[in-house]
Amino acid sequence: MIRSVDQLDCHGKRVLIRVDFNVPLNDAGEVTDDKRIVESLPTIRAVIAAGGKAILMSHLGRPKGERNMKYSLRPAAERLSRLLGRPVPLAPDCIGDETVAMVNAMQPGDILLLENLRFHKEEEANDQTFARALAALGDVYVNDAFGTAHRAHASTEAVAHLVPERAAGYLMLKELRFLGDALRTPVRPFVAILGGSKISGKIDVINALLDTCDTILVGGGMMFTFFRAQGKQTGASMVEDDRIEMARNVLDAAVAKSVTIALPTDVVIADRFAADAATRTVDADAIPADWMGLDIGPETQKVFSDIVTKAGTVVWNGPMGVFEMEPFAAGTRAVAEAMVQATKHGATTVVGGGDSAAAIAQFGLESGVSHVSTGGGASLEFLEGKELPGVAALEV
Ligand code: AMP
């Protein structure tokens, strides 16, 4: 069983909260997307409202175990302070005497953000001694960092076993509820939309979804490896030659399991990989030798949209085309719009993190779906049916 933060008695206690403030920064060191900070507010507010002392810890970027101020959490502390309308001091480190003194000086209702965990290589090594130093800062532990839950790190895994009490924060619980319900008790038809560049990174999720979904829509770069498995020519499109057999096995498994895999019937092709390339729309089996497919075509958009709008549950991971370039964004936009329509009809619609989350944000459609995950890798591993170490460690 995993407890919720509201089941803990936080009054007067030091509440060590693992948040995911791994937010994008621009060259000036400003936070360019604060979704992850905003999503952590309910947990932080609940802890301080209950009279707890909120000690927040996070990583940012990949400083590779070294103290590099380019990866300081100061911008996150400032943004959190602005969002809450109260001071959020930043400790100079996540462990050590000065940090301990700052924690000891806290009053109920205070907030303190610790400096980047990954300034210590022991964090990613899930080191016991380092985890013990973190655990010593808190009376209770709350993990609200879904985006890092697929990693067994000191602040997500080891520390959870070293504190007397542990619980999940509201964001973590929300992620687990939406993704978990979709897999365990989906309202049917259950439709998965899979895209992105390569089949190799998605094979485990495809195999897992073959056991739960009714229909899988395939777009993105991976469609061409499936086309080759069907004997089609794919011109200069991205193909993983060593995965054609794998694609063939997936198509056979789908037939055996009565799952429909819908592949595009038309594609938008370009004469080179560029936003100003010459483009054409052709049938899926008519891609000329020197041209590459960079998006699903309009006929496919319509077919995919019809399937999505009639679904009871939709899970989406991976763009349908090179959405970062406007001429190849229409397919991804079409499925995003269809998900919004499905949501209006009562479907539960979940967008995996990473590129699909970036795409739906780019189209301004985030608020039209049921849930946009804050974790790219974590949501993918969850959909693969794997146990996330940061979640398992919260079991009591
Ligand atoms: P992934 O990280 O595997 O989910 O892949 C995401 C990337 O796949 C995005 O940056 C897209 O631009 C890219 N992508 C989608 N469709 C294609 C395509 N047809 N050819 C090449 N890249 C693609």
Short mmCIF file of C-alpha atoms and ligand atoms in Angstrom, two decimals, residues 195-198 202 220-221 224 238 273 293-295 318-324 355, ligand 1:
data_model
loop_
_atom_site.label_atom_id
_atom_site.label_comp_id
_atom_site.label_asym_id
_atom_site.label_seq_id
_atom_site.Cartn_x
_atom_site.Cartn_y
_atom_site.Cartn_z
CA GLY A 195 4.99 7.44 -32.73
CA GLY A 196 8.42 8.94 -32.34
CA SER A 197 11.57 8.17 -34.19
CA LYS A 198 12.41 4.56 -33.58
CA LYS A 202 9.20 1.54 -28.05
CA GLY A 220 6.26 8.74 -36.64
CA GLY A 221 9.57 7.46 -37.94
CA PHE A 224 8.67 2.94 -42.04
CA MET A 238 14.19 6.56 -41.53
CA PHE A 273 15.09 16.87 -43.86
CA GLY A 293 8.40 10.43 -45.16
CA LEU A 294 8.17 13.01 -42.36
CA ASP A 295 4.49 12.94 -41.36
CA GLY A 318 5.40 9.79 -29.55
CA PRO A 319 4.71 12.36 -32.29
CA MET A 320 3.20 11.32 -35.66
CA GLY A 321 5.78 13.30 -37.62
CA VAL A 322 8.57 15.83 -37.31
CA PHE A 323 6.23 18.24 -35.48
CA GLU A 324 9.07 20.63 -34.65
CA ASP A 355 7.98 14.80 -27.00
P1 AMP B 1 11.28 9.67 -29.80
O1 AMP B 1 12.26 10.41 -28.96
O2 AMP B 1 11.76 8.32 -30.26
O3 AMP B 1 9.88 9.63 -29.20
O4 AMP B 1 11.17 10.51 -31.15
C1 AMP B 1 10.72 11.83 -31.20
C2 AMP B 1 11.23 12.46 -32.46
O5 AMP B 1 10.83 11.71 -33.56
C3 AMP B 1 10.72 13.86 -32.69
O6 AMP B 1 11.77 14.77 -32.49
C4 AMP B 1 10.26 13.84 -34.14
O7 AMP B 1 10.76 14.92 -34.88
C5 AMP B 1 10.86 12.55 -34.69
N1 AMP B 1 10.10 12.00 -35.81
C6 AMP B 1 8.79 11.81 -35.89
N2 AMP B 1 8.46 11.33 -37.12
C7 AMP B 1 9.60 11.23 -37.82
C8 AMP B 1 9.90 10.82 -39.15
N3 AMP B 1 8.95 10.42 -39.99
N4 AMP B 1 11.19 10.85 -39.53
C9 AMP B 1 12.15 11.27 -38.68
N5 AMP B 1 11.92 11.66 -37.42
C10 AMP B 1 10.66 11.65 -36.97
#
